[in-house]
Amino acid sequence: MAKDQIDFNTEILIVDDDEQIRSFIRIILIKLGFSRVETSSSCNDAIDRLRLKKYGLVILDINMPGVDGMSLLRHIRDKYSATNVVMCSGGSTAQNVKEAIATGAVSFLAKPVLAKNIMNLFDKLDVPYKNLLSH
């Protein structure tokens, strides 16, 4: 279960240095019924955005230049403890997943991210969404 309930009105922030991944995840979330989806290309930009707006969900890449995703996860846990964070990585190892969850992530998405994986994640977190497979 997510820390704060996530629903269709939840503000969502996707943080990834890869523009194609950010865009793909954003498109999938919009198709799943979420309209308040923003993207950020760096942890520093994400920190600035977090100061200005309350996000209910942050989807965060682990491996990024400069400030890495695990450091941002710790910052979010310290400053915005009610924010749900899902870590995302292409080089996910059992250790990465274990560390992310221990640090406070609610879950982990492996890359490549697929629509089906996001729906499975939302099922696991008990988050409502428009099922893409039922249309």
PDB file of C-alpha atoms in Angstrom, residues 6-133:
ATOM      1  CA  ILE A   6      -2.571   7.782  -5.283  1.00  0.00           C
ATOM      2  CA  ASP A   7      -5.531   8.565  -7.540  1.00  0.00           C
ATOM      3  CA  PHE A   8      -6.282  10.249 -10.869  1.00  0.00           C
ATOM      4  CA  ASN A   9      -5.741  13.725  -9.348  1.00  0.00           C
ATOM      5  CA  THR A  10      -2.329  12.909  -7.893  1.00  0.00           C
ATOM      6  CA  GLU A  11       0.544  15.136  -8.985  1.00  0.00           C
ATOM      7  CA  ILE A  12       3.191  12.846 -10.518  1.00  0.00           C
ATOM      8  CA  LEU A  13       6.822  13.671 -11.287  1.00  0.00           C
ATOM      9  CA  ILE A  14       8.989  11.474 -13.518  1.00  0.00           C
ATOM     10  CA  VAL A  15      12.721  12.032 -12.992  1.00  0.00           C
ATOM     11  CA  ASP A  16      15.042  10.482 -15.571  1.00  0.00           C
ATOM     12  CA  ASP A  17      17.943  11.846 -17.600  1.00  0.00           C
ATOM     13  CA  ASP A  18      16.740   9.957 -20.701  1.00  0.00           C
ATOM     14  CA  GLU A  19      14.137  12.055 -22.536  1.00  0.00           C
ATOM     15  CA  GLN A  20      12.634   9.066 -24.378  1.00  0.00           C
ATOM     16  CA  ILE A  21      12.038   7.181 -21.127  1.00  0.00           C
ATOM     17  CA  ARG A  22      10.471  10.251 -19.466  1.00  0.00           C
ATOM     18  CA  SER A  23       8.170  10.807 -22.436  1.00  0.00           C
ATOM     19  CA  PHE A  24       7.176   7.139 -22.697  1.00  0.00           C
ATOM     20  CA  ILE A  25       6.297   6.846 -18.991  1.00  0.00           C
ATOM     21  CA  ARG A  26       4.379  10.148 -19.155  1.00  0.00           C
ATOM     22  CA  ILE A  27       2.344   8.968 -22.168  1.00  0.00           C
ATOM     23  CA  ILE A  28       1.520   5.657 -20.458  1.00  0.00           C
ATOM     24  CA  LEU A  29       0.442   7.420 -17.246  1.00  0.00           C
ATOM     25  CA  ILE A  30      -1.807   9.774 -19.221  1.00  0.00           C
ATOM     26  CA  LYS A  31      -3.364   6.795 -21.051  1.00  0.00           C
ATOM     27  CA  LEU A  32      -3.926   5.160 -17.646  1.00  0.00           C
ATOM     28  CA  GLY A  33      -5.980   8.219 -16.640  1.00  0.00           C
ATOM     29  CA  PHE A  34      -3.483  10.447 -14.817  1.00  0.00           C
ATOM     30  CA  SER A  35      -3.531  14.047 -16.076  1.00  0.00           C
ATOM     31  CA  ARG A  36      -1.116  15.751 -13.705  1.00  0.00           C
ATOM     32  CA  VAL A  37       2.153  14.287 -14.933  1.00  0.00           C
ATOM     33  CA  GLU A  38       5.353  16.321 -15.130  1.00  0.00           C
ATOM     34  CA  THR A  39       8.871  15.344 -16.088  1.00  0.00           C
ATOM     35  CA  SER A  40      12.307  16.376 -14.925  1.00  0.00           C
ATOM     36  CA  SER A  41      15.689  15.603 -16.460  1.00  0.00           C
ATOM     37  CA  SER A  42      17.829  15.967 -13.325  1.00  0.00           C
ATOM     38  CA  CYS A  43      17.726  15.540  -9.582  1.00  0.00           C
ATOM     39  CA  ASN A  44      18.581  19.222  -9.068  1.00  0.00           C
ATOM     40  CA  ASP A  45      15.587  20.271 -11.178  1.00  0.00           C
ATOM     41  CA  ALA A  46      13.413  17.751  -9.310  1.00  0.00           C
ATOM     42  CA  ILE A  47      14.506  19.244  -5.962  1.00  0.00           C
ATOM     43  CA  ASP A  48      13.434  22.696  -7.203  1.00  0.00           C
ATOM     44  CA  ARG A  49      10.055  21.312  -8.333  1.00  0.00           C
ATOM     45  CA  LEU A  50       9.504  19.491  -5.023  1.00  0.00           C
ATOM     46  CA  ARG A  51       9.940  22.807  -3.186  1.00  0.00           C
ATOM     47  CA  LEU A  52       7.127  24.340  -5.235  1.00  0.00           C
ATOM     48  CA  LYS A  53       4.540  21.559  -5.438  1.00  0.00           C
ATOM     49  CA  LYS A  54       3.370  18.539  -3.473  1.00  0.00           C
ATOM     50  CA  TYR A  55       3.788  15.403  -5.568  1.00  0.00           C
ATOM     51  CA  GLY A  56       1.980  12.242  -4.540  1.00  0.00           C
ATOM     52  CA  LEU A  57       4.199  10.050  -6.682  1.00  0.00           C
ATOM     53  CA  VAL A  58       7.762  10.388  -7.962  1.00  0.00           C
ATOM     54  CA  ILE A  59       9.101   7.843 -10.445  1.00  0.00           C
ATOM     55  CA  LEU A  60      12.848   8.160 -10.089  1.00  0.00           C
ATOM     56  CA  ASP A  61      15.760   6.753 -12.076  1.00  0.00           C
ATOM     57  CA  ILE A  62      18.633   5.516  -9.921  1.00  0.00           C
ATOM     58  CA  ASN A  63      21.532   6.176 -12.289  1.00  0.00           C
ATOM     59  CA  MET A  64      21.765   9.816 -13.314  1.00  0.00           C
ATOM     60  CA  PRO A  65      24.658  12.235 -13.767  1.00  0.00           C
ATOM     61  CA  GLY A  66      25.389  14.623 -10.905  1.00  0.00           C
ATOM     62  CA  VAL A  67      23.090  13.919  -7.966  1.00  0.00           C
ATOM     63  CA  ASP A  68      21.995  10.283  -8.293  1.00  0.00           C
ATOM     64  CA  GLY A  69      18.538   8.885  -7.689  1.00  0.00           C
ATOM     65  CA  MET A  70      19.354   7.244  -4.360  1.00  0.00           C
ATOM     66  CA  SER A  71      20.523  10.623  -2.993  1.00  0.00           C
ATOM     67  CA  LEU A  72      17.290  12.217  -4.184  1.00  0.00           C
ATOM     68  CA  LEU A  73      15.294   9.376  -2.616  1.00  0.00           C
ATOM     69  CA  ARG A  74      16.967  10.105   0.743  1.00  0.00           C
ATOM     70  CA  HIS A  75      16.210  13.836   0.309  1.00  0.00           C
ATOM     71  CA  ILE A  76      12.540  13.105  -0.440  1.00  0.00           C
ATOM     72  CA  ARG A  77      12.287  10.794   2.581  1.00  0.00           C
ATOM     73  CA  ASP A  78      13.789  13.543   4.803  1.00  0.00           C
ATOM     74  CA  LYS A  79      11.807  16.517   3.484  1.00  0.00           C
ATOM     75  CA  TYR A  80       8.633  15.075   1.905  1.00  0.00           C
ATOM     76  CA  SER A  81       7.965  11.865   3.803  1.00  0.00           C
ATOM     77  CA  ALA A  82       4.382  11.443   2.511  1.00  0.00           C
ATOM     78  CA  THR A  83       5.538  11.368  -1.131  1.00  0.00           C
ATOM     79  CA  ASN A  84       5.497   7.918  -2.726  1.00  0.00           C
ATOM     80  CA  VAL A  85       8.705   7.131  -4.611  1.00  0.00           C
ATOM     81  CA  VAL A  86       9.086   4.330  -7.148  1.00  0.00           C
ATOM     82  CA  MET A  87      12.684   3.732  -8.163  1.00  0.00           C
ATOM     83  CA  CYS A  88      13.480   2.790 -11.748  1.00  0.00           C
ATOM     84  CA  SER A  89      16.648   1.346 -13.249  1.00  0.00           C
ATOM     85  CA  GLY A  90      17.949  -0.583 -16.217  1.00  0.00           C
ATOM     86  CA  GLY A  91      20.795  -2.022 -14.199  1.00  0.00           C
ATOM     87  CA  SER A  92      18.607  -3.280 -11.412  1.00  0.00           C
ATOM     88  CA  THR A  93      20.223  -5.814  -9.180  1.00  0.00           C
ATOM     89  CA  ALA A  94      18.803  -7.435  -6.093  1.00  0.00           C
ATOM     90  CA  GLN A  95      21.046  -5.094  -4.102  1.00  0.00           C
ATOM     91  CA  ASN A  96      19.643  -1.980  -5.867  1.00  0.00           C
ATOM     92  CA  VAL A  97      16.084  -3.070  -5.204  1.00  0.00           C
ATOM     93  CA  LYS A  98      16.828  -3.975  -1.578  1.00  0.00           C
ATOM     94  CA  GLU A  99      18.608  -0.649  -0.934  1.00  0.00           C
ATOM     95  CA  ALA A 100      15.837   1.374  -2.599  1.00  0.00           C
ATOM     96  CA  ILE A 101      13.095  -0.292  -0.542  1.00  0.00           C
ATOM     97  CA  ALA A 102      15.143  -0.033   2.665  1.00  0.00           C
ATOM     98  CA  THR A 103      15.657   3.678   1.982  1.00  0.00           C
ATOM     99  CA  GLY A 104      11.927   4.241   1.619  1.00  0.00           C
ATOM    100  CA  ALA A 105      10.869   3.588  -1.966  1.00  0.00           C
ATOM    101  CA  VAL A 106       7.397   2.031  -2.160  1.00  0.00           C
ATOM    102  CA  SER A 107       8.415  -0.121  -5.110  1.00  0.00           C
ATOM    103  CA  PHE A 108      10.824  -0.648  -7.996  1.00  0.00           C
ATOM    104  CA  LEU A 109      10.346  -0.655 -11.795  1.00  0.00           C
ATOM    105  CA  ALA A 110      12.921  -2.394 -13.976  1.00  0.00           C
ATOM    106  CA  LYS A 111      13.819  -0.939 -17.371  1.00  0.00           C
ATOM    107  CA  PRO A 112      12.807  -1.252 -20.061  1.00  0.00           C
ATOM    108  CA  VAL A 113       9.566   0.059 -18.601  1.00  0.00           C
ATOM    109  CA  LEU A 114       6.473  -1.441 -20.206  1.00  0.00           C
ATOM    110  CA  ALA A 115       2.846  -0.328 -19.831  1.00  0.00           C
ATOM    111  CA  LYS A 116       2.059  -3.785 -18.437  1.00  0.00           C
ATOM    112  CA  ASN A 117       4.726  -3.318 -15.727  1.00  0.00           C
ATOM    113  CA  ILE A 118       3.257   0.026 -14.679  1.00  0.00           C
ATOM    114  CA  MET A 119      -0.224  -1.546 -14.461  1.00  0.00           C
ATOM    115  CA  ASN A 120       1.241  -4.420 -12.381  1.00  0.00           C
ATOM    116  CA  LEU A 121       2.927  -1.876 -10.106  1.00  0.00           C
ATOM    117  CA  PHE A 122      -0.357   0.016  -9.634  1.00  0.00           C
ATOM    118  CA  ASP A 123      -2.173  -3.252  -8.891  1.00  0.00           C
ATOM    119  CA  LYS A 124       0.454  -4.032  -6.239  1.00  0.00           C
ATOM    120  CA  LEU A 125       0.117  -0.540  -4.708  1.00  0.00           C
ATOM    121  CA  ASP A 126      -3.708  -0.623  -4.941  1.00  0.00           C
ATOM    122  CA  VAL A 127      -3.775   2.412  -7.255  1.00  0.00           C
ATOM    123  CA  PRO A 128      -6.825   2.831  -9.528  1.00  0.00           C
ATOM    124  CA  TYR A 129      -6.183   3.282 -13.260  1.00  0.00           C
ATOM    125  CA  LYS A 130      -7.876   2.892 -16.622  1.00  0.00           C
ATOM    126  CA  ASN A 131      -6.910  -0.571 -17.817  1.00  0.00           C
ATOM    127  CA  LEU A 132      -5.353  -0.312 -21.278  1.00  0.00           C
ATOM    128  CA  LEU A 133      -5.962  -3.978 -21.970  1.00  0.00           C
TER     129      LEU A 133
END
